[in-house]
C-alpha cells in the first residue's frame, strides 16, 4: 500500500515555488498547476472515508465562477456538508509536501495519529464541471483514489449541488433519513415532483429566462425541465454553450450580474421579463429584471432569503405550527442593511450575522429550527433541524386550511437542497413562492428598498495585517484603523462600512452603504483610502 501511494504521488510532482491552500472554496487556482493537488486530494478523500468507516465522501472538480483557465477541487462530507476544518488543514499540508515518500509517510502517520483503520473501506463519489482541464484533473484524482485502494463512482459532469445531493443519498440509503435516489435522474425526479406538489395547481406568471454562465448548469437544467410541466413554468435556457468551454462565465453568469449590476450583454429579455443567472457550477443564483423604464433591478441573495423567510413564516402559521418553531435568517456583513431591518422589523424574525463563507452561515443555521441562510451573492439554502423535520412529518392538521398549507410546506422541504446552496433548487423555490403570492418581480422588489452600496477591492502589501472581529465587521488590527473608519462612518446618514481581508483573493475588501448613492460611494472611497494608507508599508 505504501508503495502504491508513493507511486501515485510520483506521477504528478507539485509545481515549483507554489504554496497550495485549501481555502474557503477548496483549492482553486490556474488549472495547469493543479495536477499534484488532485492526486493528493484523491488520497485525502480515501483517508477521510476510512476515518468514517467507509461512508461516502464527495470530490467535486470545479472553479465555480472563476475564469475558464482556472480549476479547483473541493471535498464533501457524508451528509453533503463542506469538508471538516481539521481535514482542510490536512489537505493543505498534504498538497505542500515535496516528495512522493513524504506523501506516503504523511498518509500513514495521519492514519496512525487519528487511529484510522487503513484496511477500512474507502468510498468516493466524484464529478466535475465543464472546464476543458476537467478531464485531465479527473484522471489525476483517480490516480490518487486508486493508489489508496478506494472504491469510487465517477458521475461525469454534474453541478456542485448535484454531487452534494448524491453523497448524502448514498450515505442515507436504507435509513429513516433517506434523502433520495442516488442517481442523477433521482435528483431530477425529486426536484420535479416536489416543485409540482409545492405549486399545488398555481402557475408562474410569465416565463423565466435562465442564464447558465455557459457552464454545467445549462445541460443539467435542460434535463430538469423534462420533469417540469410547461403549463406550470416555462423556462427559457440561455448561455448554455458548453461546447466552447472558453466562454464559461465570460460576460454572463451570477457573478457577472452581481459585480456589474447589469444583465449579461447578450440578454434579449424585455421589460418586466423575469430572469436569473447561475454561476459556473450552479450553486449560486441571482434574479433580475428591467422595469418598464428599462431600469435594471437586481434581486440578490438577500432578496431570496427574505422572500423565503416570509413565505415559510406564513406557511408555518397557516399550519398552526407558529409556536412550534422559530425561523431565523443568517446573513454576512455584506447583506444590505435594509434587508436586515426588513427581517427584524417587518417579518419579526431573528437575524444572525456570521463570517463570510457559506460554511459559517451553514453552521449558524444548523442551530435554528428553520435556518434560512444566503450570502448576498446568491449562495445559500434553508435547513430544517431534525426535530423540525419530525414534527412536520408527524403533524396532524386540524382543518382543511392547515392541511393545504402543510402539504405545501412538506413539498418545500423536499424541494430545498438541505445539503448545500443549490441554484436550481433555490430557483424553483422562488418560482413556487412568486406563483403562490401571484407576484411579479416588481412586487418582490417593493418589499423593501435597498440602501445604495459600494464594494471595493484594495491592494495592500500584506492582507494578513488586517484582522477582524465581530463577524468581520470591526478591525482589531492594524491598530487605530477601526477608529478612523468609525470616524468617517458617523458623519454619513444611514452610513455603515467595514473592511476585511478577502479569504479568496489577495486584497482587502471595503463595503459601504448609505442613504444615497453619492454618500455610499464617497464613504467607500474614504474607507478604502484609510485601508490603503494602513496597509502600504513604507
Ligand atoms: C464579498 C464576497 O462576495 N465574498 C465571497 C468571496 O469571499 P472573500 O473571502 O470575500 O474573498 O468568495 C467566497 C467563496 O466563493 C464567497 O463565499 C464570499 O461570499
Ligand atoms: Mg459556485
mmCIF file of N, CA, C and O in Angstrom, residues 191-237:
data_model
loop_
_atom_site.group_PDB
_atom_site.id
_atom_site.type_symbol
_atom_site.label_atom_id
_atom_site.label_comp_id
_atom_site.label_asym_id
_atom_site.label_seq_id
_atom_site.Cartn_x
_atom_site.Cartn_y
_atom_site.Cartn_z
ATOM 1 N N UNK A 191 -36.724 16.823 -7.507
ATOM 2 C CA UNK A 191 -36.979 18.264 -7.719
ATOM 3 C C UNK A 191 -38.304 18.479 -8.447
ATOM 4 O O UNK A 191 -39.112 19.324 -8.065
ATOM 5 N N UNK A 192 -38.489 17.732 -9.542
ATOM 6 C CA UNK A 192 -39.689 17.905 -10.380
ATOM 7 C C UNK A 192 -40.954 17.617 -9.586
ATOM 8 O O UNK A 192 -41.921 18.384 -9.612
ATOM 9 N N UNK A 193 -40.952 16.497 -8.843
ATOM 10 C CA UNK A 193 -42.133 16.127 -8.044
ATOM 11 C C UNK A 193 -42.417 17.164 -6.971
ATOM 12 O O UNK A 193 -43.547 17.615 -6.797
ATOM 13 N N UNK A 194 -41.354 17.531 -6.247
ATOM 14 C CA UNK A 194 -41.540 18.474 -5.144
ATOM 15 C C UNK A 194 -42.035 19.816 -5.678
ATOM 16 O O UNK A 194 -42.909 20.453 -5.078
ATOM 17 N N UNK A 195 -41.513 20.234 -6.814
ATOM 18 C CA UNK A 195 -41.921 21.512 -7.405
ATOM 19 C C UNK A 195 -43.419 21.502 -7.715
ATOM 20 O O UNK A 195 -44.149 22.433 -7.347
ATOM 21 N N UNK A 196 -43.873 20.429 -8.355
ATOM 22 C CA UNK A 196 -45.294 20.377 -8.720
ATOM 23 C C UNK A 196 -46.189 20.294 -7.488
ATOM 24 O O UNK A 196 -47.240 20.928 -7.434
ATOM 25 N N UNK A 197 -45.751 19.529 -6.504
ATOM 26 C CA UNK A 197 -46.556 19.426 -5.274
ATOM 27 C C UNK A 197 -46.597 20.765 -4.551
ATOM 28 O O UNK A 197 -47.626 21.168 -4.014
ATOM 29 N N UNK A 198 -45.456 21.466 -4.546
ATOM 30 C CA UNK A 198 -45.398 22.750 -3.839
ATOM 31 C C UNK A 198 -46.258 23.800 -4.541
ATOM 32 O O UNK A 198 -46.847 24.659 -3.888
ATOM 33 N N UNK A 199 -46.346 23.712 -5.855
ATOM 34 C CA UNK A 199 -47.162 24.694 -6.594
ATOM 35 C C UNK A 199 -48.646 24.527 -6.284
ATOM 36 O O UNK A 199 -49.396 25.505 -6.274
ATOM 37 N N UNK A 200 -49.065 23.290 -6.083
ATOM 38 C CA UNK A 200 -50.466 22.986 -5.781
ATOM 39 C C UNK A 200 -51.414 23.631 -6.778
ATOM 40 O O UNK A 200 -52.361 24.330 -6.408
ATOM 41 N N UNK A 201 -51.118 23.451 -8.038
ATOM 42 C CA UNK A 201 -52.008 23.961 -9.074
ATOM 43 C C UNK A 201 -51.798 25.416 -9.446
ATOM 44 O O UNK A 201 -52.332 25.901 -10.438
ATOM 45 N N UNK A 202 -50.995 26.136 -8.658
ATOM 46 C CA UNK A 202 -50.714 27.534 -9.014
ATOM 47 C C UNK A 202 -49.780 27.549 -10.233
ATOM 48 O O UNK A 202 -49.043 26.601 -10.458
ATOM 49 N N UNK A 203 -49.839 28.638 -10.976
ATOM 50 C CA UNK A 203 -48.955 28.738 -12.139
ATOM 51 C C UNK A 203 -48.091 29.968 -12.015
ATOM 52 O O UNK A 203 -48.542 31.000 -11.519
ATOM 53 N N UNK A 204 -46.864 29.857 -12.508
ATOM 54 C CA UNK A 204 -45.983 31.019 -12.528
ATOM 55 C C UNK A 204 -46.496 31.984 -13.592
ATOM 56 O O UNK A 204 -46.948 31.547 -14.648
ATOM 57 N N UNK A 205 -46.459 33.270 -13.286
ATOM 58 C CA UNK A 205 -46.905 34.267 -14.261
ATOM 59 C C UNK A 205 -45.744 34.602 -15.198
ATOM 60 O O UNK A 205 -44.721 35.110 -14.753
ATOM 61 N N UNK A 206 -45.882 34.245 -16.454
ATOM 62 C CA UNK A 206 -44.832 34.567 -17.427
ATOM 63 C C UNK A 206 -43.658 33.608 -17.327
ATOM 64 O O UNK A 206 -43.505 32.868 -16.357
ATOM 65 N N UNK A 207 -42.804 33.632 -18.343
ATOM 66 C CA UNK A 207 -41.695 32.680 -18.409
ATOM 67 C C UNK A 207 -40.520 33.157 -17.561
ATOM 68 O O UNK A 207 -40.480 34.294 -17.097
ATOM 69 N N UNK A 208 -39.578 32.241 -17.365
ATOM 70 C CA UNK A 208 -38.344 32.559 -16.643
ATOM 71 C C UNK A 208 -37.165 32.284 -17.589
ATOM 72 O O UNK A 208 -37.047 31.180 -18.131
ATOM 73 N N UNK A 209 -36.318 33.301 -17.790
ATOM 74 C CA UNK A 209 -35.133 33.119 -18.631
ATOM 75 C C UNK A 209 -33.932 32.852 -17.728
ATOM 76 O O UNK A 209 -33.656 33.631 -16.817
ATOM 77 N N UNK A 210 -33.242 31.736 -17.975
ATOM 78 C CA UNK A 210 -32.120 31.353 -17.112
ATOM 79 C C UNK A 210 -30.795 31.396 -17.880
ATOM 80 O O UNK A 210 -30.602 30.645 -18.842
ATOM 81 N N UNK A 211 -29.916 32.274 -17.436
ATOM 82 C CA UNK A 211 -28.554 32.370 -17.995
ATOM 83 C C UNK A 211 -27.682 31.364 -17.237
ATOM 84 O O UNK A 211 -27.526 31.462 -16.024
ATOM 85 N N UNK A 212 -27.133 30.409 -17.965
ATOM 86 C CA UNK A 212 -26.409 29.305 -17.307
ATOM 87 C C UNK A 212 -24.898 29.502 -17.304
ATOM 88 O O UNK A 212 -24.149 28.547 -17.046
ATOM 89 N N UNK A 213 -24.418 30.701 -17.585
ATOM 90 C CA UNK A 213 -22.989 31.045 -17.494
ATOM 91 C C UNK A 213 -22.133 30.178 -18.422
ATOM 92 O O UNK A 213 -20.924 30.066 -18.232
ATOM 93 N N UNK A 214 -22.760 29.540 -19.415
ATOM 94 C CA UNK A 214 -22.067 28.597 -20.309
ATOM 95 C C UNK A 214 -21.371 27.493 -19.518
ATOM 96 O O UNK A 214 -20.301 27.011 -19.902
ATOM 97 N N UNK A 215 -21.988 27.121 -18.422
ATOM 98 C CA UNK A 215 -21.397 26.082 -17.565
ATOM 99 C C UNK A 215 -22.299 24.862 -17.465
ATOM 100 O O UNK A 215 -23.291 24.725 -18.189
ATOM 101 N N UNK A 216 -21.965 24.014 -16.519
ATOM 102 C CA UNK A 216 -22.616 22.712 -16.372
ATOM 103 C C UNK A 216 -24.110 22.848 -16.035
ATOM 104 O O UNK A 216 -24.901 21.944 -16.297
ATOM 105 N N UNK A 217 -24.492 24.014 -15.493
ATOM 106 C CA UNK A 217 -25.905 24.241 -15.186
ATOM 107 C C UNK A 217 -26.786 24.174 -16.424
ATOM 108 O O UNK A 217 -27.964 23.809 -16.322
ATOM 109 N N UNK A 218 -26.240 24.513 -17.599
ATOM 110 C CA UNK A 218 -27.030 24.523 -18.845
ATOM 111 C C UNK A 218 -27.597 23.158 -19.176
ATOM 112 O O UNK A 218 -28.818 22.949 -19.178
ATOM 113 N N UNK A 219 -26.719 22.180 -19.470
ATOM 114 C CA UNK A 219 -27.238 20.843 -19.794
ATOM 115 C C UNK A 219 -28.039 20.221 -18.648
ATOM 116 O O UNK A 219 -28.989 19.481 -18.901
ATOM 117 N N UNK A 220 -27.704 20.534 -17.413
ATOM 118 C CA UNK A 220 -28.429 19.920 -16.296
ATOM 119 C C UNK A 220 -29.821 20.534 -16.149
ATOM 120 O O UNK A 220 -30.786 19.831 -15.867
ATOM 121 N N UNK A 221 -29.931 21.834 -16.381
ATOM 122 C CA UNK A 221 -31.253 22.460 -16.339
ATOM 123 C C UNK A 221 -32.112 21.919 -17.474
ATOM 124 O O UNK A 221 -33.315 21.669 -17.298
ATOM 125 N N UNK A 222 -31.494 21.711 -18.639
ATOM 126 C CA UNK A 222 -32.229 21.165 -19.775
ATOM 127 C C UNK A 222 -32.805 19.791 -19.419
ATOM 128 O O UNK A 222 -33.928 19.456 -19.807
ATOM 129 N N UNK A 223 -32.052 19.000 -18.659
ATOM 130 C CA UNK A 223 -32.575 17.712 -18.177
ATOM 131 C C UNK A 223 -33.732 17.925 -17.201
ATOM 132 O O UNK A 223 -34.782 17.303 -17.318
ATOM 133 N N UNK A 224 -33.510 18.819 -16.250
ATOM 134 C CA UNK A 224 -34.503 19.057 -15.196
ATOM 135 C C UNK A 224 -35.844 19.512 -15.777
ATOM 136 O O UNK A 224 -36.917 19.130 -15.278
ATOM 137 N N UNK A 225 -35.775 20.313 -16.850
ATOM 138 C CA UNK A 225 -37.002 20.846 -17.458
ATOM 139 C C UNK A 225 -37.951 19.732 -17.883
ATOM 140 O O UNK A 225 -39.173 19.888 -17.855
ATOM 141 N N UNK A 226 -37.383 18.568 -18.242
ATOM 142 C CA UNK A 226 -38.229 17.443 -18.669
ATOM 143 C C UNK A 226 -39.148 16.971 -17.533
ATOM 144 O O UNK A 226 -40.117 16.263 -17.767
ATOM 145 N N UNK A 227 -38.818 17.338 -16.312
ATOM 146 C CA UNK A 227 -39.612 16.900 -15.159
ATOM 147 C C UNK A 227 -40.535 18.019 -14.664
ATOM 148 O O UNK A 227 -41.135 17.904 -13.615
ATOM 149 N N UNK A 228 -40.595 19.113 -15.444
ATOM 150 C CA UNK A 228 -41.418 20.259 -15.046
ATOM 151 C C UNK A 228 -42.410 20.584 -16.162
ATOM 152 O O UNK A 228 -41.992 20.944 -17.261
ATOM 153 N N UNK A 229 -43.709 20.430 -15.902
ATOM 154 C CA UNK A 229 -44.672 20.694 -16.973
ATOM 155 C C UNK A 229 -44.613 22.157 -17.418
ATOM 156 O O UNK A 229 -44.522 23.063 -16.581
ATOM 157 N N UNK A 230 -44.675 22.354 -18.721
ATOM 158 C CA UNK A 230 -44.571 23.703 -19.281
ATOM 159 C C UNK A 230 -45.710 24.600 -18.788
ATOM 160 O O UNK A 230 -45.540 25.808 -18.643
ATOM 161 N N UNK A 231 -46.877 23.985 -18.517
ATOM 162 C CA UNK A 231 -48.017 24.789 -18.042
ATOM 163 C C UNK A 231 -47.707 25.385 -16.671
ATOM 164 O O UNK A 231 -48.196 26.459 -16.319
ATOM 165 N N UNK A 232 -46.898 24.658 -15.892
ATOM 166 C CA UNK A 232 -46.582 25.148 -14.539
ATOM 167 C C UNK A 232 -45.542 26.261 -14.617
ATOM 168 O O UNK A 232 -45.629 27.267 -13.916
ATOM 169 N N UNK A 233 -44.555 26.066 -15.458
ATOM 170 C CA UNK A 233 -43.494 27.071 -15.579
ATOM 171 C C UNK A 233 -42.772 26.887 -16.905
ATOM 172 O O UNK A 233 -42.277 25.799 -17.208
ATOM 173 N N UNK A 234 -42.695 27.967 -17.658
ATOM 174 C CA UNK A 234 -41.923 27.907 -18.904
ATOM 175 C C UNK A 234 -40.525 28.463 -18.628
ATOM 176 O O UNK A 234 -40.378 29.596 -18.185
ATOM 177 N N UNK A 235 -39.517 27.627 -18.875
ATOM 178 C CA UNK A 235 -38.138 28.043 -18.629
ATOM 179 C C UNK A 235 -37.420 28.199 -19.967
ATOM 180 O O UNK A 235 -37.436 27.288 -20.797
ATOM 181 N N UNK A 236 -36.815 29.352 -20.165
ATOM 182 C CA UNK A 236 -36.032 29.585 -21.376
ATOM 183 C C UNK A 236 -34.555 29.544 -20.989
ATOM 184 O O UNK A 236 -34.110 30.317 -20.137
ATOM 185 N N UNK A 237 -33.823 28.607 -21.575
ATOM 186 C CA UNK A 237 -32.413 28.422 -21.206
ATOM 187 C C UNK A 237 -31.530 29.225 -22.162
ATOM 188 O O UNK A 237 -31.636 29.079 -23.379
#
